Amino acid sequence: MSRMLPPLVTEAAALSVAGVPVRRYEMGPALIGVGPEATVVVVASGDDPGGSGVQDSTQVLLLGDRIPELHSRFDFDDSPAIHVFARLEHGHLPLGTARCRGRSSAAVHFDHARLELERPMSRVMLDAVRPVPVPGPVPGVDWVDQVEGDPVGALESFVLGWFPAEEAGPVGEPGDLPEALASFHRLARLRPAIHRFHDPVLKRPERAGGSLGDRLVFAAWNGGSMDWSFPWPPEGEGAAADPLVWHTEDPGGGAPETIVEREPLSRFLLQFTLFGALLAAPFKAATLCMPVANLDGLWSVLRPVPLSPFLPTYNADRFFVAPGLLAMISADEDEAIACFGALHRGTLSPLLAHGFRWSRFDG
């Protein structure tokens, strides 16, 4: 692999790019050299998502103590060239020039900068400077066997396996609710992460009216531009146990539009949670639109979740899973798009073998 990398240089040679004289600074694990000709940034190799160092093929983060005198060297438009190197075991690898895409706004507070390489690194370079660790233990997918007969149990098994246990503050009882929603709230006390999704299930359902009658809203999206509810109070024993779910567009507008979801509450909550978990996954990947035949190699890897298409995404996505991996695929007879979420970077890496074109790839 080393023969496929650009030649390594010494630290002195890397800093010499800045010109003479050069002033040295340390921001966290990074070394920064400032000279009359350029700014040189030397980052440590390693995988530290959200920490100082290489994040992906184009993004480099600098984090550390405040160094006000460096603020002007990381201007968005008007600063000397920024040359980035990565410190490897046997020398320093040149990563190319970069532009600053984000920094502390005031010089006195300068303690971070987000750099974007002008040319993305090759996969060989990325693996050298940000090696992909072997995944640790990953949750299994046996819960899929429960979806048809016990969707509430399937949801519980998925959430308990996917999200780590943590200390939870006191949460009041949500009141008299259908068992599926009451179970969800009990589960949220064990795994509070499911209440931290971008658009989570409401901690306290809200009463609302409308052209279809009184309803209980249990989830909302995009600041309330759409919501999900069920008739309240329920009519009939079956409706009370596992009611149909109403999806309402523009519920606060003059002409809200309501449709009935394909899945009853118990199964819809599983759909909703799978979608939220995929979006909240620490590592994600998404393909560009591609011929549907390109998916053929995935069917030996992914297991389908027996649920209807998830209509709120407007793409009628279906969910698939593998150990430690969530997938959401939208496809018709000709074209497809696939999105993935994983708990470990190394779980995504095998997807490279399928040759997809990626709009995002965190592996």
Short mmCIF file of C-alpha atoms in Angstrom, two decimals:
data_model
loop_
_atom_site.label_atom_id
_atom_site.label_comp_id
_atom_site.label_asym_id
_atom_site.label_seq_id
_atom_site.Cartn_x
_atom_site.Cartn_y
_atom_site.Cartn_z
CA MET A 1 0.00 0.00 0.00
CA SER A 2 2.85 2.41 0.82
CA ARG A 3 3.96 2.36 -2.83
CA MET A 4 0.54 3.69 -3.82
CA LEU A 5 0.88 6.72 -1.52
CA PRO A 6 2.66 9.98 -2.27
CA PRO A 7 6.21 10.04 -0.86
CA LEU A 8 6.42 10.68 2.87
CA VAL A 9 8.40 13.69 4.08
CA THR A 10 10.00 14.67 7.37
CA GLU A 11 8.37 17.08 9.77
CA ALA A 12 10.99 19.68 8.92
CA ALA A 13 10.26 19.33 5.21
CA ALA A 14 6.52 19.69 5.83
CA LEU A 15 7.00 22.85 7.90
CA SER A 16 9.37 24.33 5.34
CA VAL A 17 6.39 24.79 3.00
CA ALA A 18 5.33 27.67 5.25
CA GLY A 19 8.51 29.59 4.47
CA VAL A 20 11.11 31.13 6.77
CA PRO A 21 10.81 32.00 9.57
CA VAL A 22 8.14 29.55 10.73
CA ARG A 23 6.29 29.80 14.05
CA ARG A 24 5.03 26.57 15.62
CA TYR A 25 1.77 26.13 17.50
CA GLU A 26 -0.01 23.13 18.96
CA MET A 27 -3.80 22.90 18.78
CA GLY A 28 -4.76 19.67 20.44
CA PRO A 29 -2.85 16.86 18.69
CA ALA A 30 -2.24 19.01 15.59
CA LEU A 31 0.93 20.92 14.83
CA ILE A 32 0.47 24.21 12.99
CA GLY A 33 3.32 26.03 11.29
CA VAL A 34 2.86 29.66 10.29
CA GLY A 35 5.23 31.33 7.84
CA PRO A 36 5.28 34.11 5.24
CA GLU A 37 4.29 31.81 2.38
CA ALA A 38 1.68 29.43 3.83
CA THR A 39 0.11 27.78 6.85
CA VAL A 40 1.05 24.15 7.43
CA VAL A 41 -1.27 21.85 9.40
CA VAL A 42 0.02 18.47 10.58
CA VAL A 43 -2.68 16.23 12.03
CA ALA A 44 -2.29 12.92 13.80
CA SER A 45 -3.53 9.83 12.00
CA GLY A 46 -6.35 7.81 13.54
CA ASP A 47 -10.11 7.52 13.65
CA ASP A 48 -11.74 10.06 15.96
CA PRO A 49 -15.22 10.97 14.68
CA GLY A 50 -15.97 14.54 15.64
CA GLY A 51 -12.51 14.94 17.16
CA SER A 52 -9.38 16.60 15.90
CA GLY A 53 -8.03 15.00 12.71
CA VAL A 54 -9.19 13.59 9.39
CA GLN A 55 -12.93 12.91 9.26
CA ASP A 56 -13.42 11.73 5.68
CA SER A 57 -11.90 12.13 2.24
CA THR A 58 -12.28 15.92 2.31
CA GLN A 59 -12.94 17.05 5.89
CA VAL A 60 -10.28 17.80 8.52
CA LEU A 61 -11.12 19.16 11.98
CA LEU A 62 -8.82 21.15 14.26
CA LEU A 63 -9.81 21.30 17.93
CA GLY A 64 -7.79 22.46 20.89
CA ASP A 65 -6.93 25.33 23.21
CA ARG A 66 -7.57 28.91 22.15
CA ILE A 67 -4.84 30.43 19.96
CA PRO A 68 -6.06 33.93 19.00
CA GLU A 69 -3.06 34.72 16.79
CA LEU A 70 -4.04 31.90 14.40
CA HIS A 71 -7.50 33.28 13.69
CA SER A 72 -6.47 35.32 10.66
CA ARG A 73 -4.67 32.35 9.11
CA PHE A 74 -7.97 30.47 8.82
CA ASP A 75 -10.08 33.06 7.07
CA PHE A 76 -12.78 31.82 4.69
CA ASP A 77 -11.67 33.82 1.66
CA ASP A 78 -8.50 35.78 2.35
CA SER A 79 -5.77 33.80 4.07
CA PRO A 80 -2.45 32.28 2.95
CA ALA A 81 -2.58 28.79 1.46
CA ILE A 82 -3.22 25.99 3.95
CA HIS A 83 -1.20 22.80 3.36
CA VAL A 84 -2.29 19.70 5.28
CA PHE A 85 -0.11 16.73 6.23
CA ALA A 86 -0.88 13.61 8.27
CA ARG A 87 1.66 12.21 10.71
CA LEU A 88 2.24 8.51 10.02
CA GLU A 89 4.64 6.07 11.67
CA HIS A 90 7.46 6.58 9.16
CA GLY A 91 6.91 10.17 8.06
CA HIS A 92 4.40 12.83 7.05
CA LEU A 93 1.95 12.27 4.22
CA PRO A 94 0.95 15.36 2.17
CA LEU A 95 -2.84 15.53 1.87
CA GLY A 96 -2.96 18.65 -0.30
CA THR A 97 -4.20 22.19 0.14
CA ALA A 98 -7.39 23.09 1.97
CA ARG A 99 -9.81 25.93 2.54
CA CYS A 100 -11.31 26.88 5.87
CA ARG A 101 -15.05 26.25 5.88
CA GLY A 102 -15.75 27.06 9.52
CA ARG A 103 -13.99 28.53 12.55
CA SER A 104 -14.52 30.40 15.79
CA SER A 105 -16.07 33.75 14.92
CA ALA A 106 -13.90 35.92 17.17
CA ALA A 107 -10.10 35.79 17.35
CA VAL A 108 -10.11 35.67 21.13
CA HIS A 109 -12.20 32.47 21.00
CA PHE A 110 -10.31 30.73 18.18
CA ASP A 111 -10.09 27.08 19.24
CA HIS A 112 -11.39 25.17 16.23
CA ALA A 113 -11.46 25.17 12.45
CA ARG A 114 -13.07 22.97 9.83
CA LEU A 115 -10.96 22.46 6.73
CA GLU A 116 -12.01 21.10 3.37
CA LEU A 117 -9.38 19.59 1.10
CA GLU A 118 -9.47 20.99 -2.41
CA ARG A 119 -9.00 17.49 -3.83
CA PRO A 120 -10.56 14.46 -2.09
CA MET A 121 -8.16 11.81 -0.86
CA SER A 122 -8.03 8.47 -2.60
CA ARG A 123 -9.31 5.48 -0.65
CA VAL A 124 -5.74 4.28 -0.16
CA MET A 125 -4.74 7.62 1.39
CA LEU A 126 -7.85 7.74 3.56
CA ASP A 127 -7.23 4.24 4.90
CA ALA A 128 -3.64 5.23 5.72
CA VAL A 129 -4.49 8.38 7.69
CA ARG A 130 -7.87 7.34 9.10
CA PRO A 131 -7.71 3.55 9.34
CA VAL A 132 -11.06 1.82 9.70
CA PRO A 133 -11.23 -0.08 13.00
CA VAL A 134 -12.64 -3.58 13.15
CA PRO A 135 -16.26 -3.35 14.35
CA GLY A 136 -16.87 -4.30 17.93
CA PRO A 137 -19.87 -6.41 18.94
CA VAL A 138 -22.91 -5.48 16.87
CA PRO A 139 -26.61 -6.07 17.54
CA GLY A 140 -28.22 -8.97 15.72
CA VAL A 141 -31.40 -9.09 13.69
CA ASP A 142 -33.36 -11.92 15.28
CA TRP A 143 -36.00 -9.37 16.27
CA VAL A 144 -37.18 -9.41 12.62
CA ASP A 145 -38.77 -12.80 13.33
CA GLN A 146 -41.14 -11.07 15.80
CA VAL A 147 -42.43 -8.34 13.50
CA GLU A 148 -45.41 -10.24 12.11
CA GLY A 149 -46.68 -11.72 15.36
CA ASP A 150 -45.39 -9.30 18.01
CA PRO A 151 -44.37 -5.91 16.59
CA VAL A 152 -44.22 -4.37 20.06
CA GLY A 153 -41.77 -7.06 21.15
CA ALA A 154 -39.77 -6.59 17.93
CA LEU A 155 -39.48 -2.86 18.60
CA GLU A 156 -38.32 -3.52 22.15
CA SER A 157 -35.72 -6.06 21.04
CA PHE A 158 -34.38 -3.74 18.34
CA VAL A 159 -34.15 -0.67 20.60
CA LEU A 160 -32.55 -2.52 23.51
CA GLY A 161 -29.95 -4.00 21.17
CA TRP A 162 -29.23 -0.94 19.04
CA PHE A 163 -29.00 1.76 21.72
CA PRO A 164 -26.77 1.55 24.81
CA ALA A 165 -28.20 1.73 28.29
CA GLU A 166 -27.85 5.11 30.01
CA GLU A 167 -29.05 6.94 33.06
CA ALA A 168 -32.51 8.31 32.49
CA GLY A 169 -34.15 11.10 34.43
CA PRO A 170 -37.62 10.72 35.90
CA VAL A 171 -40.37 10.62 33.30
CA GLY A 172 -44.01 11.00 34.16
CA GLU A 173 -46.51 8.37 33.13
CA PRO A 174 -48.08 9.33 29.78
CA GLY A 175 -51.55 8.36 30.94
CA ASP A 176 -54.14 6.01 29.47
CA LEU A 177 -52.82 5.04 26.04
CA PRO A 178 -53.03 2.13 23.62
CA GLU A 179 -50.64 -0.58 24.73
CA ALA A 180 -48.24 -0.08 21.80
CA LEU A 181 -47.70 3.60 22.63
CA ALA A 182 -47.58 2.98 26.38
CA SER A 183 -44.95 0.31 25.75
CA PHE A 184 -42.95 2.75 23.62
CA HIS A 185 -42.86 5.27 26.47
CA ARG A 186 -41.78 2.60 28.93
CA LEU A 187 -39.04 1.64 26.49
CA ALA A 188 -37.92 5.28 26.22
CA ARG A 189 -37.23 5.28 29.94
CA LEU A 190 -34.74 2.43 29.36
CA ARG A 191 -33.27 3.93 26.18
CA PRO A 192 -33.78 7.73 26.23
CA ALA A 193 -31.96 8.00 22.87
CA ILE A 194 -35.22 7.32 21.03
CA HIS A 195 -36.56 10.60 22.41
CA ARG A 196 -33.52 12.45 21.00
CA PHE A 197 -34.23 11.80 17.33
CA HIS A 198 -34.50 14.86 15.12
CA ASP A 199 -38.28 14.40 15.12
CA PRO A 200 -39.06 12.01 17.98
CA VAL A 201 -42.31 10.59 19.25
CA LEU A 202 -43.79 13.24 21.53
CA LYS A 203 -43.05 12.68 25.19
CA ARG A 204 -46.62 13.70 25.94
CA PRO A 205 -49.31 13.10 23.30
CA GLU A 206 -51.49 16.13 22.54
CA ARG A 207 -55.25 16.31 22.08
CA ALA A 208 -56.42 17.84 18.80
CA GLY A 209 -59.58 18.17 16.74
CA GLY A 210 -60.24 18.24 13.04
CA SER A 211 -62.62 17.34 10.26
CA LEU A 212 -62.35 13.66 11.18
CA GLY A 213 -63.10 14.28 14.83
CA ASP A 214 -61.07 14.27 18.02
CA ARG A 215 -57.61 12.70 17.87
CA LEU A 216 -54.49 12.20 19.96
CA VAL A 217 -51.28 13.42 18.28
CA PHE A 218 -48.27 11.28 19.24
CA ALA A 219 -45.62 12.39 16.71
CA ALA A 220 -44.85 15.40 14.50
CA TRP A 221 -42.29 16.40 11.87
CA ASN A 222 -40.73 19.60 10.57
CA GLY A 223 -41.99 21.90 13.26
CA GLY A 224 -45.49 20.49 13.06
CA SER A 225 -45.92 20.65 9.27
CA MET A 226 -47.20 17.07 9.51
CA ASP A 227 -48.27 14.90 12.39
CA TRP A 228 -49.49 11.43 13.28
CA SER A 229 -52.44 10.65 15.49
CA PHE A 230 -55.22 8.20 16.16
CA PRO A 231 -58.91 8.71 17.02
CA TRP A 232 -59.43 9.66 20.65
CA PRO A 233 -61.30 8.51 22.56
CA PRO A 234 -61.18 5.20 20.67
CA GLU A 235 -64.27 3.50 19.37
CA GLY A 236 -64.39 -0.25 19.84
CA GLU A 237 -62.12 -2.66 21.67
CA GLY A 238 -59.89 -3.42 18.66
CA ALA A 239 -59.35 0.26 17.90
CA ALA A 240 -58.35 0.90 21.49
CA ALA A 241 -55.77 -1.92 21.47
CA ASP A 242 -54.02 -1.10 18.18
CA PRO A 243 -55.63 1.86 16.41
CA LEU A 244 -55.17 2.97 12.84
CA VAL A 245 -52.74 5.87 12.42
CA TRP A 246 -53.78 9.12 10.76
CA HIS A 247 -51.11 11.08 8.88
CA THR A 248 -52.07 14.77 8.58
CA GLU A 249 -50.30 17.30 6.34
CA ASP A 250 -50.37 20.94 7.44
CA PRO A 251 -52.50 20.23 10.51
CA GLY A 252 -52.51 23.89 11.54
CA GLY A 253 -53.49 25.18 8.10
CA GLY A 254 -56.85 25.97 6.62
CA ALA A 255 -57.23 22.73 4.67
CA PRO A 256 -55.31 19.91 6.36
CA GLU A 257 -55.08 16.66 4.41
CA THR A 258 -55.33 13.39 6.30
CA ILE A 259 -54.63 9.87 5.08
CA VAL A 260 -54.61 6.56 6.91
CA GLU A 261 -51.20 4.91 7.27
CA ARG A 262 -50.90 1.35 5.98
CA GLU A 263 -49.68 0.05 9.32
CA PRO A 264 -51.55 0.18 12.65
CA LEU A 265 -49.95 1.92 15.60
CA SER A 266 -47.85 -1.02 16.84
CA ARG A 267 -46.15 -1.55 13.47
CA PHE A 268 -45.99 2.14 12.58
CA LEU A 269 -44.01 2.83 15.76
CA LEU A 270 -41.45 0.27 14.61
CA GLN A 271 -41.24 1.97 11.18
CA PHE A 272 -40.92 5.38 12.76
CA THR A 273 -38.17 4.19 15.12
CA LEU A 274 -36.18 2.44 12.39
CA PHE A 275 -36.24 5.63 10.34
CA GLY A 276 -35.17 7.78 13.30
CA ALA A 277 -32.42 5.33 14.25
CA LEU A 278 -31.02 5.32 10.71
CA LEU A 279 -30.90 9.14 10.59
CA ALA A 280 -29.31 9.26 14.05
CA ALA A 281 -26.72 6.54 13.34
CA PRO A 282 -23.15 7.76 13.94
CA PHE A 283 -22.02 6.48 10.52
CA LYS A 284 -24.11 6.83 7.37
CA ALA A 285 -23.90 6.20 3.64
CA ALA A 286 -26.15 7.02 0.71
CA THR A 287 -25.94 6.03 -2.93
CA LEU A 288 -26.69 8.11 -5.97
CA CYS A 289 -29.58 6.95 -8.13
CA MET A 290 -28.59 3.73 -9.90
CA PRO A 291 -30.07 0.87 -11.93
CA VAL A 292 -32.09 -1.39 -9.67
CA ALA A 293 -30.04 -4.40 -10.85
CA ASN A 294 -27.06 -2.94 -8.98
CA LEU A 295 -28.75 -3.99 -5.75
CA ASP A 296 -28.55 -7.69 -6.59
CA GLY A 297 -25.40 -8.24 -4.56
CA LEU A 298 -27.08 -6.87 -1.41
CA TRP A 299 -29.84 -9.44 -1.15
CA SER A 300 -27.47 -12.04 0.29
CA VAL A 301 -26.44 -9.52 2.96
CA LEU A 302 -29.63 -7.69 3.90
CA ARG A 303 -32.74 -9.10 5.50
CA PRO A 304 -36.06 -7.38 4.70
CA VAL A 305 -38.20 -6.08 7.54
CA PRO A 306 -41.78 -7.19 6.81
CA LEU A 307 -43.41 -3.77 6.91
CA SER A 308 -45.22 -1.69 4.31
CA PRO A 309 -43.31 1.09 2.51
CA PHE A 310 -42.65 4.03 4.79
CA LEU A 311 -44.72 6.67 3.04
CA PRO A 312 -43.68 9.81 5.00
CA THR A 313 -40.33 9.83 3.18
CA TYR A 314 -42.18 10.39 -0.13
CA ASN A 315 -40.08 7.62 -1.66
CA ALA A 316 -42.05 4.65 -0.30
CA ASP A 317 -38.90 3.31 1.32
CA ARG A 318 -38.61 -0.21 2.67
CA PHE A 319 -36.34 -1.20 5.53
CA PHE A 320 -33.66 -3.89 5.52
CA VAL A 321 -31.22 -4.94 8.21
CA ALA A 322 -27.98 -6.80 8.77
CA PRO A 323 -26.04 -7.16 12.03
CA GLY A 324 -25.18 -3.61 13.11
CA LEU A 325 -26.60 -2.13 9.89
CA LEU A 326 -29.87 -0.44 8.93
CA ALA A 327 -30.80 0.11 5.29
CA MET A 328 -33.61 2.02 3.62
CA ILE A 329 -34.13 1.39 -0.07
CA SER A 330 -36.41 3.16 -2.51
CA ALA A 331 -36.77 1.36 -5.82
CA ASP A 332 -39.05 0.97 -8.80
CA GLU A 333 -38.69 -1.36 -11.78
CA ASP A 334 -35.73 0.60 -13.14
CA GLU A 335 -33.94 2.72 -10.55
CA ALA A 336 -33.06 2.65 -6.86
CA ILE A 337 -31.51 4.69 -4.08
CA ALA A 338 -30.15 3.12 -0.89
CA CYS A 339 -29.31 4.71 2.46
CA PHE A 340 -27.48 3.01 5.32
CA GLY A 341 -26.84 3.67 9.00
CA ALA A 342 -24.32 1.83 11.17
CA LEU A 343 -23.01 1.87 14.72
CA HIS A 344 -19.42 1.20 13.60
CA ARG A 345 -17.52 2.63 10.65
CA GLY A 346 -16.20 -0.84 9.81
CA THR A 347 -19.74 -2.12 9.27
CA LEU A 348 -20.10 0.19 6.27
CA SER A 349 -16.71 -0.56 4.72
CA PRO A 350 -17.73 -3.92 3.10
CA LEU A 351 -20.32 -1.99 1.06
CA LEU A 352 -17.45 -0.58 -1.01
CA ALA A 353 -17.16 -3.97 -2.71
CA HIS A 354 -20.51 -3.38 -4.46
CA GLY A 355 -19.12 -0.50 -6.53
CA PHE A 356 -21.94 1.94 -5.80
CA ARG A 357 -21.54 5.65 -6.54
CA TRP A 358 -21.94 7.45 -3.23
CA SER A 359 -23.35 10.84 -2.35
CA ARG A 360 -22.10 10.20 1.19
CA PHE A 361 -19.96 7.45 2.67
CA ASP A 362 -18.71 7.47 6.26
CA GLY A 363 -17.04 4.06 6.10
#
